[in-house]
């Protein structure tokens, strides 16, 4: 199919559906006139008019509007500049108001009143950066700012989406000034519709658009481009994450957006105070929770609320705090003790509080009776079923409680369980569900492919049955944390797993396998051991078969301070550098030796094998 027929089959219908969804079409020549030239990424005339309209008393002259527009266009042509533009869109940037002699926030869009904004769609968007020229198929602009760049391909092209993705990559290289303005990109070949955040060009960040109304191309385009939805995505569902000294960008997946909207709606319902978000493991529950917390705290309808995020382990609390810090989540209180938590609640703290569930032990009933307290419980299936959950709910009798879990426990027949605690306000037992089946369908969860090890490396089945599986089954254990406790008691099994001869054989096998199948493809790997001591043993063995710098132990500090473990402890700054280097293909290490740390909450697309 040639370019002309591709345009007729995909690009033109896309524009027509965008118009029907509420966008005004600008022919390329008209868009170019409003831009003021091919080197301008924005509709400068529109932007200047909208800046004055949206900011009365702040941007009250063409001169000030021109100055703000120039600042928006002159951002750095990279992800840091893209963050600046997003901050303008979010209303976080300021302008000096001479009459008041102080700074005022300036808005580039109004997310609460879609009708106050201008929505334009144009095609054949030619942009010249001064070095090279690019031509985007379709560009969508709000108030003159390009916010979404779209590439369209014919359905007859089997590799159409991959080709479109390559073009988006090329735009980042050859037209970074345009991509510094745009927050999202979309790819479509009529049959499917994908979207992702600009400046994150990992295939893992490319999502299949699905809405409650599944349907044809027209439905996909219209639901994605609904003006109110686009405004919400731009202001609330994009996250800039600074980890290990590097800035990355994410956008929520459809199931995350859906869950956030349902939790916000539940939080506004005075008749219902419970909700369960049942999203399979690895589907982004942390970012969903963080976005819910931000929405609750920023929405004036909740009247300056208190939001609690509850976890049940110290490591999870630290991990959550690091994530909150990484996304630039303003003021966060971490409850240091039971007394500290009670003081925060008695003092009527209006902010985000992070606490472990056990700090509610023996809490007074009616500690805070306000109704605009919202409690988001992580790993809800193991946090609130017993006395601690009762203390928490008794201390906050009028709060709204929302549980997040990937593995709910059903003991409703006995008046207990995750569905009983959180799902009583919903006939199905949950507020929102995203199953493993849906996750695999969407590519959110990637299937694991197993390769059997040689027979001599396989664990003795009898020992596994006797010390581990039988005990786990008798105790009704399914949760990872509880399985770990069973494993800690399996002394004979653990000693066998750490036998020196066995460790050496496995290290030899891993070294050969890694060099033959993993390294040649440019990927890296994790070696996951049974405990921290085993990590050290594997490091020593692996060093006999691979260069020392190829592998690195990453373990948590514990109470066991034997010299063998101390030797491999890393300072926070050293661990940060290791995590950062592992993500890069041309830097060491290539293998991280871990037992629990980094198995969750660490994103490294280069990781291929465990």
XYZ file of C-alpha atoms in Angstrom:
610
model
C 0.000 0.000 0.000
C 1.517 3.380 -1.014
C 1.605 6.461 1.196
C -1.442 8.018 -0.481
C -3.699 5.030 0.090
C -2.293 4.609 3.630
C -3.336 8.156 4.334
C -6.836 7.526 3.008
C -7.260 4.251 4.923
C -5.871 5.245 8.338
C -4.731 8.851 8.672
C -7.836 10.554 7.271
C -10.289 8.452 9.350
C -8.142 9.153 12.431
C -8.487 12.894 11.859
C -12.227 12.591 11.188
C -12.774 10.678 14.443
C -10.637 13.220 16.314
C -12.884 15.995 14.961
C -15.988 14.095 16.041
C -14.432 13.676 19.507
C -14.054 17.460 19.854
C -10.820 18.491 18.095
C -10.710 21.201 15.402
C -8.856 20.293 12.215
C -6.150 22.639 10.936
C -4.880 22.047 7.388
C -1.048 21.862 7.289
C -0.695 25.306 5.675
C -2.923 26.952 8.283
C -1.035 25.220 11.107
C 2.252 26.402 9.604
C 0.955 29.983 9.495
C -0.088 29.856 13.158
C 3.270 28.338 14.086
C 5.177 31.131 12.375
C 7.525 28.791 10.515
C 8.748 25.198 10.331
C 11.223 25.768 13.168
C 8.427 26.507 15.670
C 6.897 23.478 17.432
C 3.933 25.463 18.821
C 0.981 27.378 17.371
C 2.466 30.580 18.715
C -0.522 32.818 17.968
C -2.925 30.397 19.698
C -0.604 29.929 22.685
C -0.263 33.680 23.281
C -4.042 34.189 23.143
C -4.737 31.256 25.484
C -2.090 32.303 28.003
C -3.941 35.599 28.461
C -7.358 33.951 28.530
C -6.405 31.323 31.138
C -4.398 33.678 33.375
C -6.343 36.927 33.897
C -4.472 39.342 36.120
C -1.294 37.280 35.782
C -0.567 37.180 32.056
C -2.304 40.470 31.316
C -0.367 41.650 28.282
C 0.890 40.322 24.970
C 4.432 41.084 26.137
C 4.188 38.781 29.163
C 2.453 36.120 27.072
C 5.273 36.330 24.507
C 7.833 35.925 27.283
C 6.112 32.827 28.730
C 5.671 31.326 25.245
C 9.374 31.828 24.560
C 10.285 30.117 27.838
C 8.108 27.140 26.898
C 9.692 26.825 23.447
C 13.275 27.326 24.641
C 13.348 24.377 27.046
C 16.216 21.921 26.706
C 15.604 19.439 23.863
C 15.659 16.390 26.146
C 13.677 14.730 28.931
C 14.596 17.491 31.396
C 13.034 20.041 29.050
C 10.031 17.772 28.615
C 9.591 17.797 32.407
C 9.639 21.613 32.357
C 6.888 21.697 29.730
C 4.833 19.223 31.786
C 5.259 21.482 34.832
C 3.869 24.356 32.749
C 0.924 22.175 31.686
C 0.363 21.194 35.310
C 0.377 24.850 36.422
C 3.490 24.482 38.564
C 5.573 27.218 36.896
C 5.356 30.883 37.880
C 5.529 34.346 36.366
C 6.343 37.589 38.183
C 3.345 39.933 38.497
C 4.646 43.486 38.659
C 1.496 44.967 40.219
C 1.716 42.615 43.214
C 5.521 42.326 43.276
C 5.349 38.532 43.635
C 5.320 35.289 41.655
C 2.033 33.724 40.513
C 1.453 30.291 39.040
C 0.752 30.331 35.326
C -1.521 27.830 33.553
C -1.104 26.479 30.041
C -4.317 24.463 30.227
C -7.435 24.112 32.356
C -7.987 20.438 33.194
C -11.198 21.078 35.137
C -12.958 23.032 32.381
C -12.268 21.441 28.971
C -14.326 24.125 27.220
C -11.762 26.761 28.273
C -9.093 25.126 26.102
C -8.537 24.949 22.353
C -8.090 21.486 20.821
C -6.467 21.281 17.389
C -5.490 18.344 15.202
C -3.306 18.716 12.127
C -1.434 16.412 9.775
C 1.753 16.360 7.707
C 3.440 18.335 10.492
C 6.799 19.361 9.043
C 9.382 20.468 11.582
C 12.923 21.681 10.923
C 15.269 21.803 13.891
C 18.074 23.572 12.036
C 19.830 20.280 11.385
C 17.323 17.864 9.904
C 13.667 17.906 8.873
C 10.975 15.504 10.080
C 7.334 15.017 9.112
C 4.893 13.649 11.669
C 1.692 12.060 10.340
C -0.639 13.663 12.896
C -0.079 16.085 15.783
C -2.649 17.041 18.426
C -2.274 20.403 20.155
C -3.949 21.924 23.208
C -3.789 25.721 23.492
C -1.145 25.679 20.777
C 1.153 23.192 22.550
C 1.782 19.884 20.728
C 0.831 17.202 23.258
C 0.490 13.989 21.195
C 2.460 12.907 18.116
C 0.779 10.135 16.109
C 2.201 7.758 13.510
C -0.243 5.830 11.326
C 0.445 2.709 9.280
C -1.698 0.538 7.041
C -3.192 -2.632 8.506
C -1.709 -4.558 5.579
C 1.807 -3.908 6.886
C 2.624 -6.756 9.326
C 5.448 -4.746 10.910
C 3.525 -1.475 10.839
C 3.591 -0.796 14.583
C 7.319 -1.580 14.822
C 8.000 0.749 11.870
C 5.929 3.512 13.459
C 7.806 3.062 16.752
C 11.119 3.392 14.889
C 9.896 6.675 13.413
C 9.027 7.997 16.876
C 12.562 7.105 17.959
C 13.913 8.993 14.933
C 11.849 12.067 15.834
C 13.502 12.118 19.258
C 16.912 12.087 17.573
C 16.229 14.446 14.661
C 13.522 16.712 16.090
C 14.092 16.774 19.864
C 12.754 20.329 20.109
C 9.318 19.096 18.988
C 9.431 16.017 21.215
C 10.442 18.154 24.215
C 6.976 19.735 23.950
C 4.938 16.560 23.285
C 4.048 14.429 26.308
C 2.637 11.351 24.547
C 2.897 9.496 21.280
C 0.439 7.095 19.660
C 0.854 4.397 17.019
C -1.934 2.782 15.039
C -2.411 0.552 12.018
C -6.213 0.530 12.056
C -6.501 -2.780 13.914
C -4.687 -1.814 17.120
C -3.906 1.414 18.916
C -0.820 1.847 21.108
C 0.366 4.788 23.179
C 3.359 5.671 25.328
C 5.219 8.544 26.999
C 7.708 10.554 24.985
C 11.319 10.175 26.118
C 10.763 6.592 27.230
C 11.392 4.477 24.158
C 11.475 1.079 25.820
C 9.064 -1.409 24.265
C 7.854 -2.086 27.830
C 6.495 1.477 27.980
C 4.321 1.007 24.880
C 0.755 0.146 25.895
C -2.205 -1.288 24.036
C -5.101 1.147 24.421
C -8.241 -0.481 25.731
C -11.329 1.118 27.172
C -14.439 -0.260 28.810
C -16.028 0.097 25.371
C -13.920 -2.330 23.401
C -14.557 -1.983 19.715
C -13.400 -0.841 16.324
C -10.867 1.766 15.225
C -13.401 4.568 15.595
C -14.110 3.628 19.217
C -10.408 3.332 20.065
C -9.611 6.773 18.641
C -12.614 8.531 20.158
C -12.173 7.075 23.650
C -8.443 7.828 23.718
C -8.862 11.375 22.370
C -11.882 12.401 24.450
C -10.757 15.930 25.480
C -11.527 15.464 29.174
C -9.561 12.200 29.212
C -6.547 13.714 27.422
C -6.465 16.583 29.921
C -6.612 14.099 32.801
C -3.822 11.955 31.354
C -1.589 14.987 30.802
C -2.027 16.407 34.290
C -2.478 13.313 36.470
C -1.428 10.117 34.732
C 2.083 11.032 33.619
C 4.874 10.436 36.129
C 8.437 11.708 35.952
C 10.617 9.429 38.058
C 14.135 10.316 39.221
C 15.939 7.172 40.401
C 19.637 6.534 40.838
C 20.337 10.020 39.517
C 18.516 9.459 36.224
C 15.203 10.934 35.095
C 12.708 8.599 33.443
C 9.088 8.993 32.464
C 6.000 6.807 32.727
C 2.325 6.980 31.854
C -0.356 4.871 33.490
C -1.797 1.907 31.644
C -5.546 1.725 30.915
C -6.293 -0.555 33.883
C -4.427 1.807 36.222
C -6.368 4.840 34.984
C -9.626 2.927 35.404
C -8.756 1.919 38.971
C -7.751 5.467 39.938
C -11.044 6.858 38.631
C -13.029 4.219 40.532
C -11.159 4.880 43.794
C -11.701 8.635 43.452
C -15.414 8.054 42.784
C -15.649 5.724 45.809
C -13.879 8.311 47.968
C -16.610 10.832 47.102
C -19.437 8.425 47.964
C -20.665 9.141 51.531
C -22.560 5.833 51.620
C -19.591 3.562 50.847
C -16.330 3.414 52.816
C -14.607 0.293 51.473
C -13.040 -0.809 48.210
C -10.724 -3.550 46.946
C -8.429 -3.071 43.945
C -7.482 -6.575 42.822
C -4.682 -6.154 40.300
C -2.366 -9.032 39.506
C 1.213 -8.848 40.728
C 3.564 -6.824 38.541
C 0.792 -4.692 37.035
C 1.885 -1.392 38.599
C -0.029 -1.200 41.903
C 2.522 1.188 43.444
C 2.081 3.843 40.737
C -1.690 3.368 40.929
C -1.610 4.008 44.696
C 0.693 7.016 44.329
C -1.573 8.543 41.679
C -4.654 7.992 43.856
C -2.893 9.710 46.767
C -1.921 12.695 44.594
C -5.448 13.045 43.221
C -6.966 12.949 46.710
C -4.568 15.569 48.071
C -4.841 17.913 45.072
C -8.614 17.783 44.552
C -10.295 20.656 46.473
C -13.491 18.582 46.760
C -11.762 16.475 49.431
C -11.160 19.584 51.566
C -7.481 19.178 52.451
C -7.590 15.501 53.470
C -5.262 13.102 55.249
C -4.051 10.169 53.151
C -2.403 7.150 54.788
C -0.454 4.566 52.808
C -0.135 1.358 54.830
C 2.447 -1.407 54.349
C 3.332 -4.388 56.528
C 7.115 -4.600 56.236
C 9.962 -2.188 56.854
C 11.539 -2.924 53.464
C 8.242 -2.185 51.702
C 7.980 1.079 53.632
C 11.469 2.085 52.520
C 10.700 1.053 48.938
C 7.441 3.023 48.940
C 9.149 6.103 50.359
C 11.861 5.868 47.667
C 9.132 5.701 45.005
C 7.337 8.716 46.481
C 10.612 10.608 46.601
C 11.420 9.571 43.017
C 8.181 11.019 41.626
C 8.651 14.273 43.574
C 5.703 13.748 45.894
C 5.860 16.915 48.036
C 5.529 16.579 51.805
C 5.494 12.996 53.120
C 5.426 11.989 56.796
C 6.820 8.567 57.697
C 5.501 7.364 61.067
C 8.606 6.357 63.047
C 6.783 4.663 65.917
C 3.337 3.920 67.339
C 3.552 7.105 69.368
C 4.592 9.136 66.324
C 1.671 7.814 64.256
C -0.838 8.610 66.996
C 0.612 12.093 67.357
C 0.300 12.711 63.602
C -3.347 11.635 63.667
C -4.216 13.504 66.881
C -2.602 16.652 65.501
C -4.882 16.363 62.462
C -2.006 16.197 59.960
C -3.321 17.081 56.485
C -0.848 15.430 54.164
C 0.427 11.990 53.151
C 1.437 9.664 55.993
C 3.288 6.398 55.345
C 3.111 3.804 58.110
C 3.465 0.125 58.795
C 0.293 -1.613 59.949
C 1.780 -2.743 63.280
C 2.020 0.886 64.453
C -1.762 0.765 64.938
C -1.345 -1.899 67.641
C -3.424 -0.908 70.705
C -4.454 2.374 69.044
C -7.284 4.216 70.804
C -10.736 3.939 69.293
C -11.859 7.165 67.639
C -8.311 8.534 67.404
C -9.451 10.765 64.537
C -13.101 10.822 63.481
C -12.860 13.007 60.376
C -14.477 11.565 57.241
C -11.904 12.961 54.790
C -9.237 10.457 55.832
C -8.342 7.965 53.119
C -6.374 4.815 53.907
C -4.653 2.987 51.028
C -3.499 -0.461 52.157
C -0.763 -2.214 50.166
C -0.730 -6.039 50.120
C -4.165 -5.891 51.723
C -4.529 -9.676 51.796
C -2.028 -9.980 54.642
C -2.316 -6.626 56.413
C -5.775 -6.187 57.861
C -7.355 -9.543 58.616
C -6.540 -9.670 62.351
C -6.333 -7.446 65.409
C -4.096 -4.859 63.724
C -6.730 -4.237 61.066
C -9.414 -3.916 63.741
C -7.322 -1.403 65.684
C -6.712 0.643 62.524
C -10.356 0.758 61.498
C -11.463 1.483 65.054
C -8.996 4.357 65.331
C -10.356 5.927 62.123
C -14.076 5.048 62.243
C -15.201 7.403 59.458
C -12.269 6.928 57.085
C -12.450 5.343 53.636
C -10.332 2.179 53.346
C -9.109 0.912 49.971
C -7.093 -2.293 49.787
C -4.665 -3.115 46.976
C -3.667 -6.725 46.365
C -2.634 -9.170 43.692
C -3.610 -12.231 45.735
C -6.780 -11.727 47.804
C -7.605 -14.359 50.424
C -11.208 -15.572 50.462
C -12.344 -16.511 53.959
C -15.701 -14.778 53.636
C -17.545 -17.917 54.750
C -15.850 -17.434 58.131
C -16.500 -13.676 58.293
C -12.884 -12.927 57.378
C -10.679 -12.489 54.348
C -9.772 -9.698 51.943
C -13.190 -9.631 50.250
C -14.972 -9.391 53.611
C -12.768 -6.582 54.920
C -12.630 -4.422 51.775
C -15.261 -5.743 49.375
C -18.456 -5.434 51.389
C -19.640 -2.368 49.438
C -19.452 -4.154 46.070
C -21.586 -7.150 45.010
C -18.579 -8.727 43.269
C -16.382 -8.290 46.355
C -14.029 -5.872 44.604
C -14.053 -2.341 43.218
C -11.767 -3.122 40.275
C -10.097 -6.261 38.951
C -7.208 -6.795 36.542
C -6.462 -10.492 36.255
C -3.337 -12.353 35.162
C -5.231 -13.320 31.989
C -5.862 -9.674 31.108
C -2.289 -8.785 32.027
C -0.852 -11.430 29.697
C -3.234 -10.325 26.932
C -2.052 -6.718 27.229
C 1.626 -7.592 27.558
C 1.724 -5.998 31.030
C 2.900 -9.310 32.445
C 5.447 -11.136 30.327
C 5.346 -14.950 30.416
C 8.348 -16.699 31.921
C 10.063 -19.349 29.842
C 11.750 -22.114 31.813
C 14.736 -24.172 30.808
C 15.404 -27.341 32.764
C 18.804 -27.546 34.426
C 20.941 -30.690 34.081
C 19.776 -33.552 36.317
C 22.756 -33.279 38.646
C 21.692 -29.719 39.585
C 18.045 -30.495 40.345
C 17.104 -30.223 44.040
C 16.378 -33.499 45.827
C 12.610 -33.920 45.511
C 12.202 -35.785 48.800
C 13.889 -33.026 50.791
C 11.745 -30.370 49.077
C 8.537 -32.282 49.798
C 9.394 -33.039 53.424
C 10.780 -29.694 54.557
C 9.035 -27.202 52.324
C 5.984 -28.088 50.216
C 4.308 -30.331 52.799
C 4.788 -27.767 55.578
C 3.550 -24.948 53.355
C 0.462 -26.932 52.395
C -0.335 -27.930 55.989
C -0.080 -24.327 57.149
C -2.165 -23.070 54.213
C 0.639 -20.770 53.093
C 0.498 -19.043 49.708
C 2.056 -15.644 50.352
C 5.728 -15.110 49.502
C 6.557 -13.721 52.940
C 5.049 -16.724 54.705
C 6.781 -19.106 52.283
C 10.075 -17.449 53.197
C 9.421 -18.124 56.868
C 8.754 -21.799 56.090
C 12.000 -21.904 54.137
C 13.906 -20.389 57.061
C 12.843 -23.367 59.179
C 13.928 -25.887 56.527
C 17.474 -26.166 57.886
C 18.416 -29.428 56.133
C 17.128 -28.164 52.784
C 18.966 -24.851 53.074
C 22.218 -26.558 54.025
C 21.878 -28.802 50.988
C 21.232 -25.788 48.737
C 24.389 -24.126 50.070
C 26.599 -27.202 49.814
C 29.961 -26.050 48.436
C 30.162 -28.688 45.696
C 26.610 -27.916 44.542
C 27.222 -24.151 44.530
C 30.386 -24.623 42.461
C 28.621 -26.840 39.885
C 25.780 -24.316 39.513
C 28.208 -21.389 39.214
C 30.046 -23.225 36.429
C 26.751 -23.949 34.628
C 25.559 -20.330 34.981
C 28.840 -18.918 33.670
C 28.707 -21.096 30.563
C 24.971 -20.495 29.981
C 25.323 -16.727 30.411
C 28.252 -16.433 28.013
C 26.574 -18.667 25.426
C 22.956 -17.482 25.446
C 22.563 -14.167 27.311
C 25.627 -11.955 26.839
C 25.764 -12.349 23.014
C 22.296 -10.758 22.766
C 23.392 -7.759 24.847
C 21.312 -8.685 27.889
C 22.088 -9.160 31.586
C 20.916 -11.497 34.347
C 20.075 -12.064 38.014
C 21.408 -14.971 40.044
C 18.797 -15.539 42.777
C 20.051 -17.429 45.832
C 18.225 -18.908 48.816
C 19.557 -16.399 51.392
C 22.207 -13.724 51.921
C 24.928 -16.203 52.852
C 24.209 -18.154 49.662
C 24.654 -14.935 47.647
C 28.178 -14.616 49.026
C 28.951 -18.265 48.281
C 27.795 -17.890 44.688
C 29.848 -14.729 44.216
C 32.999 -16.519 45.358
C 32.243 -19.484 43.099
C 31.279 -17.375 40.087
C 34.534 -15.421 40.337
C 36.363 -18.671 39.523
C 34.638 -18.846 36.135
C 34.021 -15.215 35.159
C 35.943 -11.945 35.629
C 35.336 -10.501 39.106
C 33.810 -7.285 37.753
C 31.094 -9.162 35.837
C 29.039 -9.935 38.959
C 27.999 -8.038 42.072
C 26.196 -9.044 45.276
C 23.297 -6.779 46.300
C 21.866 -7.734 49.704
C 20.248 -5.949 52.638
C 22.140 -5.368 55.857
C 20.899 -7.665 58.603
C 21.559 -8.612 62.190
C 24.062 -11.241 61.077
C 27.371 -9.414 60.874
C 29.668 -12.312 60.098
C 32.701 -11.180 58.068
C 31.621 -13.063 54.931
C 28.427 -10.978 54.714
C 30.004 -7.671 55.760
C 32.443 -7.967 52.885
C 29.606 -7.613 50.384
C 27.528 -4.900 52.041
C 27.223 -1.790 49.871
C 26.735 1.767 51.038
C 23.597 3.495 49.755
C 25.622 5.494 47.233
C 27.565 2.422 46.047
C 24.354 0.409 45.601
C 22.836 3.303 43.678
C 25.788 3.267 41.268
C 25.497 -0.518 40.824
C 21.772 -0.290 40.032
C 22.470 2.508 37.583
C 25.358 0.689 35.858
C 23.409 -2.571 35.551
C 20.802 -0.852 33.366
C 23.470 0.172 30.840
C 24.608 -2.387 28.237
C 28.198 -1.169 28.077
C 28.873 -1.111 31.833
C 29.595 -3.736 34.503
C 28.206 -5.662 36.315
C 26.400 -8.045 33.982
C 25.066 -10.346 36.716
C 23.506 -9.226 40.006
C 23.470 -11.821 42.791
C 20.389 -11.271 44.965
C 18.063 -13.098 47.331
C 15.180 -10.657 47.866
C 16.366 -7.120 47.260
C 15.685 -5.763 43.729
C 13.309 -8.635 42.915
C 10.469 -6.113 43.149
C 10.430 -2.389 42.462
C 13.557 -2.368 40.280
C 12.992 -1.788 36.576
C 15.774 -2.829 34.206
C 14.654 -3.629 30.628
C 18.073 -5.170 29.999
C 17.329 -7.978 32.496
C 16.653 -11.120 30.452
C 17.484 -14.184 32.514
C 17.245 -15.344 36.138
